[in-house]
Short mmCIF file of C-alpha atoms in Angstrom, two decimals:
data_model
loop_
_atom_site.label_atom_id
_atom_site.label_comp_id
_atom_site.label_asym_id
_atom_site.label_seq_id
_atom_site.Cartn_x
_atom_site.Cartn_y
_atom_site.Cartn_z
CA UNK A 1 80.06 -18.91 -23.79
CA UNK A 2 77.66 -21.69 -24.25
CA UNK A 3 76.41 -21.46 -28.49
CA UNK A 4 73.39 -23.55 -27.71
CA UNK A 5 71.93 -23.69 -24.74
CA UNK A 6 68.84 -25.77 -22.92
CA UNK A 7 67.22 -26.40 -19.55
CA UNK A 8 66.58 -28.16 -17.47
CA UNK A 9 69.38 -30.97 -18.47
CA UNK A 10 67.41 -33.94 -16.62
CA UNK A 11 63.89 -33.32 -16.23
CA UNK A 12 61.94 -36.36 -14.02
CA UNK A 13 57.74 -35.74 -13.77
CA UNK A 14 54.51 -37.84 -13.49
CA UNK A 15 52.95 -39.20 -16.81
CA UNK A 16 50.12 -37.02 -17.46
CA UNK A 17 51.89 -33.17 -16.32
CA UNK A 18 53.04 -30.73 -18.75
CA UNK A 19 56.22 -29.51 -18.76
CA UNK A 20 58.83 -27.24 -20.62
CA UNK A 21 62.11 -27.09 -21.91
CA UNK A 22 63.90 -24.16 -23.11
CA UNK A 23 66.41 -23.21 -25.14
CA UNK A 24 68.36 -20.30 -26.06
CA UNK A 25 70.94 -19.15 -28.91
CA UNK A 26 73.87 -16.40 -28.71
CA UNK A 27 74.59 -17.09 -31.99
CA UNK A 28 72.19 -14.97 -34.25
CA UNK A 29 70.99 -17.43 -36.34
CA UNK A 30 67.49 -17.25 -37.75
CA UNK A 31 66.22 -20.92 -37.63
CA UNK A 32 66.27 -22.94 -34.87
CA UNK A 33 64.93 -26.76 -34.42
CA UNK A 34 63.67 -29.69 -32.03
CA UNK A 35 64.89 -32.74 -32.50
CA UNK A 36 64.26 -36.19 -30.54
CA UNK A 37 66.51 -38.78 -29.76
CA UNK A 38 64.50 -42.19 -29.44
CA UNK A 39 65.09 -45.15 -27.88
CA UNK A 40 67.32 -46.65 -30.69
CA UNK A 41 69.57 -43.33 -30.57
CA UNK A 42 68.13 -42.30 -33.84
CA UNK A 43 68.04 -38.21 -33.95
CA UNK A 44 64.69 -37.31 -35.52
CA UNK A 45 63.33 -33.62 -36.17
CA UNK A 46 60.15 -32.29 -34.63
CA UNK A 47 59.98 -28.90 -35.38
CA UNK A 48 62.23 -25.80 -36.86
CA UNK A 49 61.06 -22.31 -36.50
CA UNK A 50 62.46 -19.29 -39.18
CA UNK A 51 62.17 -16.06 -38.01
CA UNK A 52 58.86 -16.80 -35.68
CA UNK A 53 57.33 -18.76 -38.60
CA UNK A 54 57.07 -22.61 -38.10
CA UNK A 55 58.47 -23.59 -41.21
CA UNK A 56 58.13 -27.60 -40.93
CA UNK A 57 55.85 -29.57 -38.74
CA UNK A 58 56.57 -33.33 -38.52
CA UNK A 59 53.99 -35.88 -37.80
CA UNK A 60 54.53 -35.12 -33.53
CA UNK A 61 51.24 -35.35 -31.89
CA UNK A 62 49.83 -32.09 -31.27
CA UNK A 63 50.67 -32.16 -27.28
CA UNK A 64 53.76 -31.08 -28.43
CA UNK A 65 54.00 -27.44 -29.13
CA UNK A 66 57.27 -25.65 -29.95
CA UNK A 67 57.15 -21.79 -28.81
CA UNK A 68 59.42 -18.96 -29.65
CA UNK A 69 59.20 -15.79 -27.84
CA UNK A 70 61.60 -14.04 -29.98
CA UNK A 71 64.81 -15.22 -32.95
CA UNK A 72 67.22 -16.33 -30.07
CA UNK A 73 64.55 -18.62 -28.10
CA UNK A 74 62.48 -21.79 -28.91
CA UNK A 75 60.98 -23.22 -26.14
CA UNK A 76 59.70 -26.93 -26.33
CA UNK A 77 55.82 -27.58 -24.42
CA UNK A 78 54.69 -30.87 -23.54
CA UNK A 79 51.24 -31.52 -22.46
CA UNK A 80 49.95 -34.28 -20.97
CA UNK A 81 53.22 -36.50 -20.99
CA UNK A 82 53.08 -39.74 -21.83
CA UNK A 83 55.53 -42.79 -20.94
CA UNK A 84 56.50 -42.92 -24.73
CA UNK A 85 57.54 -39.19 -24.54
CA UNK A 86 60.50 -40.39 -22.73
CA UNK A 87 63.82 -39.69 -24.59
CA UNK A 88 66.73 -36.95 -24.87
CA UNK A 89 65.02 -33.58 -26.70
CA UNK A 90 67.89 -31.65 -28.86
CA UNK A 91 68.03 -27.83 -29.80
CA UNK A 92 69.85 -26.94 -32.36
CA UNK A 93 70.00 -23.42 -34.76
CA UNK A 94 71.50 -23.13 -38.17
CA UNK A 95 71.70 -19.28 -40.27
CA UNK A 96 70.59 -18.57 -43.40
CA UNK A 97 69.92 -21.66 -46.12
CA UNK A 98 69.49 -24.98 -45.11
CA UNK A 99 72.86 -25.69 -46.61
CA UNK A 100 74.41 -24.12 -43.51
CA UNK A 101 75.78 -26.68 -40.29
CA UNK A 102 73.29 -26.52 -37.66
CA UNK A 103 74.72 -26.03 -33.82
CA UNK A 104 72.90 -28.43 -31.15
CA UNK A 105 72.57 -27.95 -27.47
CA UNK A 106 73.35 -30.43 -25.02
CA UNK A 107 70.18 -32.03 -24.77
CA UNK A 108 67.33 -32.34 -22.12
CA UNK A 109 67.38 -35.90 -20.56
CA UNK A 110 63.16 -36.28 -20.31
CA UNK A 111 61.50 -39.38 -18.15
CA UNK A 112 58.68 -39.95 -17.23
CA UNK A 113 57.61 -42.51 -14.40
CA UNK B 1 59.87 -41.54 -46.67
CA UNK B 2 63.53 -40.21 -46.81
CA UNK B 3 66.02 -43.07 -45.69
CA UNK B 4 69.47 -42.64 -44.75
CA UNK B 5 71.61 -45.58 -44.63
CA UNK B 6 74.87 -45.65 -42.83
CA UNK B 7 77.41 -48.53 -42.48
CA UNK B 8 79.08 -49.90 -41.22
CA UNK B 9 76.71 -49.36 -37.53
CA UNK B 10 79.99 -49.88 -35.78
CA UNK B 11 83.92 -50.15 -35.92
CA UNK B 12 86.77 -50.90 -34.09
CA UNK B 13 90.31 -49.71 -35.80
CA UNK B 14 93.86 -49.76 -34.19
CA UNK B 15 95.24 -46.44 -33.71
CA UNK B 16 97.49 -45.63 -36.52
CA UNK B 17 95.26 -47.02 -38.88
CA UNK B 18 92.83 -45.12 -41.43
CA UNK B 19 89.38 -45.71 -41.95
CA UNK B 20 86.65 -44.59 -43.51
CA UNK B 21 82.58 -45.33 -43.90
CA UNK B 22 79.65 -44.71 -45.74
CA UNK B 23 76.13 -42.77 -46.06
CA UNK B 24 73.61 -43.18 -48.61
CA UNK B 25 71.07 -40.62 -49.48
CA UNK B 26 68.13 -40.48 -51.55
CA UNK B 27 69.78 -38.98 -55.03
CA UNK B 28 66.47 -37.37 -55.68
CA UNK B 29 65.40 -33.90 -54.59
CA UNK B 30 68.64 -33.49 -53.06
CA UNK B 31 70.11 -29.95 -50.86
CA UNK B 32 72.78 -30.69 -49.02
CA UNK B 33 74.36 -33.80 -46.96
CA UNK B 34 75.85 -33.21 -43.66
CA UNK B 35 78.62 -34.66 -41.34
CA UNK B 36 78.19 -34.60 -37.80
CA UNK B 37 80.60 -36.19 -34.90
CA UNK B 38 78.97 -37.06 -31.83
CA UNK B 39 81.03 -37.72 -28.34
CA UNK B 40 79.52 -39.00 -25.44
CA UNK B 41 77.63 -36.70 -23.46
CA UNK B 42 78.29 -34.30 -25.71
CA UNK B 43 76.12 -32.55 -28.58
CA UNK B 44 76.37 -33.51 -32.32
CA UNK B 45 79.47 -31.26 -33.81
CA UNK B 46 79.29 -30.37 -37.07
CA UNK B 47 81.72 -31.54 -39.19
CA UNK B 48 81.00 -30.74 -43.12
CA UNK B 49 78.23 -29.46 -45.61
CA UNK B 50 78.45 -30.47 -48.80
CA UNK B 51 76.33 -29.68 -51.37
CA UNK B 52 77.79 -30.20 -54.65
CA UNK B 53 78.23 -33.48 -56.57
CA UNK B 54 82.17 -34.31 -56.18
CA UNK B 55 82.39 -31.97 -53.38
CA UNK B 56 85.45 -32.89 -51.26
CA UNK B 57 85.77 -31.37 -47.98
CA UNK B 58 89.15 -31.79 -45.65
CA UNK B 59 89.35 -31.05 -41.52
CA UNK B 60 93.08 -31.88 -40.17
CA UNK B 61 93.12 -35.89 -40.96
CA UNK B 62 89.05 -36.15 -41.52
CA UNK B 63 87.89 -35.65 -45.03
CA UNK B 64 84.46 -36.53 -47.02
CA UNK B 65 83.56 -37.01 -50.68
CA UNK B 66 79.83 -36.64 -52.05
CA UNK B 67 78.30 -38.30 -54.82
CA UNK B 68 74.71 -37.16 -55.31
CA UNK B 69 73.92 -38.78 -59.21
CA UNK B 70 74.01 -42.14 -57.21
CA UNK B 71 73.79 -41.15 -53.58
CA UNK B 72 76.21 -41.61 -51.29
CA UNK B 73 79.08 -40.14 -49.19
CA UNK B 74 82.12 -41.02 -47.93
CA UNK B 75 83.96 -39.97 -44.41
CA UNK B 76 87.72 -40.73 -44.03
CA UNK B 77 89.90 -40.51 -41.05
CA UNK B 78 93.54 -40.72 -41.65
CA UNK B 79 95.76 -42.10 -38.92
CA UNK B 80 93.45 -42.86 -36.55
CA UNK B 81 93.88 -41.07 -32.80
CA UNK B 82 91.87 -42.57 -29.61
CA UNK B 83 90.23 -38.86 -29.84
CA UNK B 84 88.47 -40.19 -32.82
CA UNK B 85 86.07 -42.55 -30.98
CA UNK B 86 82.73 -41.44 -31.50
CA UNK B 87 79.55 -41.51 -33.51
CA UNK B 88 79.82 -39.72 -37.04
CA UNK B 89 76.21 -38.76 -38.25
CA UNK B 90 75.22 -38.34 -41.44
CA UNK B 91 71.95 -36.11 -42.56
CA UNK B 92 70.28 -35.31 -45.88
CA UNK B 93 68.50 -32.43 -46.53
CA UNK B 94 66.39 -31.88 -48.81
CA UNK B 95 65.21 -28.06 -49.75
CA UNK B 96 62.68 -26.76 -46.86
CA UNK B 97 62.64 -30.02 -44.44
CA UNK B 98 65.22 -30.20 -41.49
CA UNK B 99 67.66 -33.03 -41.46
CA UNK B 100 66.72 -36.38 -41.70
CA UNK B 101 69.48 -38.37 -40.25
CA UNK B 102 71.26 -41.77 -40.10
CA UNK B 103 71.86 -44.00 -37.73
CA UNK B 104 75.55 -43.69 -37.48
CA UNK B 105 78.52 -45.22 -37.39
CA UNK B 106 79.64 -45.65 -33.87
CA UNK B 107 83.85 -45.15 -34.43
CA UNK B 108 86.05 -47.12 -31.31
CA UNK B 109 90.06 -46.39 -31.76
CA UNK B 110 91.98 -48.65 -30.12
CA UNK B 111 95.57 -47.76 -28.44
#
């Protein structure tokens, strides 16, 4: 039973499409995040959601637009991609305080040519 | 800006060996300071939270240490095993934000 999970794995598209990537917990927690891994490997966060509320919004242009259909899904939008937007996207979900260990997913392997 | 340093970026021990490394962490405004080991082509695993000052936290032959009056953590691996190559992560958090994490230190055991 996959914790974290998030599709597609590898997504390849045309700079200027949008696209989606989704992502799913089994694990009842109540806060789930977007992270990005850049170029230099460095993880950095992009969005969390708490109970359908966005909770933090970091400084991501606003092509970028996380949506959550319900507590167990956050689904990532991208519109109008960009060659920069290039990188591996993380999920991850934590419970309760922010004290708690968040779980990630495997990541979504995004290029854009 | 919230920096999080971590050294040393990377390490090669012999197997047998211990090791350990550091994170530092803004001592201000502080939550909780996470450990997180990363394999290749895998996800970040979460090893320890820690959020009091002189919290020491053990896993098997990995343990950590926190000092948040001057800002830093420590990870230690005992008796090093070739299982232990990877990247260890460390993330601050302060209050509402998510984690803001370090680079890493990218762990190689040799046989």
């Amino acid at each position: 039973d996959t914790a974290v999970s998030q599709t597609p794995k590898y997504l390849v598209t045309q700079m200027g499409n949008d696209k989606s990537i989704k992502c799913e917990q089994n694990l009842g927690h109540d806060t789930m995040y977007w992270y990005k891994q850049d170029s230099k490997k460095f993880l950095k966060i992009m969005f969390s959601y708490n109970n359908k509320e966005l909770i933090i919004n970091e400084t991501v242009p606003n092509r970028f637009s996380p949506k959550s259909p319900d507590k167990a899904h956050l689904n990532l939008h991208i519109n109008s991609l960009e060659l920069g937007d290039s990188a591996v996207y993380f999920c991850a979900s934590s419970q309760g305080p922010p004290g708690q260990p968040q779980h990630f997913g495997d990541g979504t392997r995004l290029s854009i040519l | 800006i919230l920096n999080v340093e971590q050294s040393p970026q990377s390490l090669h021990v012999q197997e047998g060996d211990s090791t350990n490394f550091t994170c530092s962490f803004p001592s201000s405004n502080f939550y909780a300071l996470h450990w997180y080991r990363w394999e290749t082509a895998k996800s970040p695993e979460a090893l320890f939270v820690m959020t009091l000052n002189g919290d020491e936290k053990k896993k098997g032959r990995i343990s950590a240490t926190l000092n948040t009056k001057e800002g830093y953590s420590y990870l230690y691996i005992k008796g090093s095993q070739p299982e232990d190559s990877a990247t260890y992560l460390c993330a601050f958090h302060m209050g509402a934000d998510g984690l803001t994490f370090g680079k890493g230190t990218h762990l190689i055991i040799q046989p």
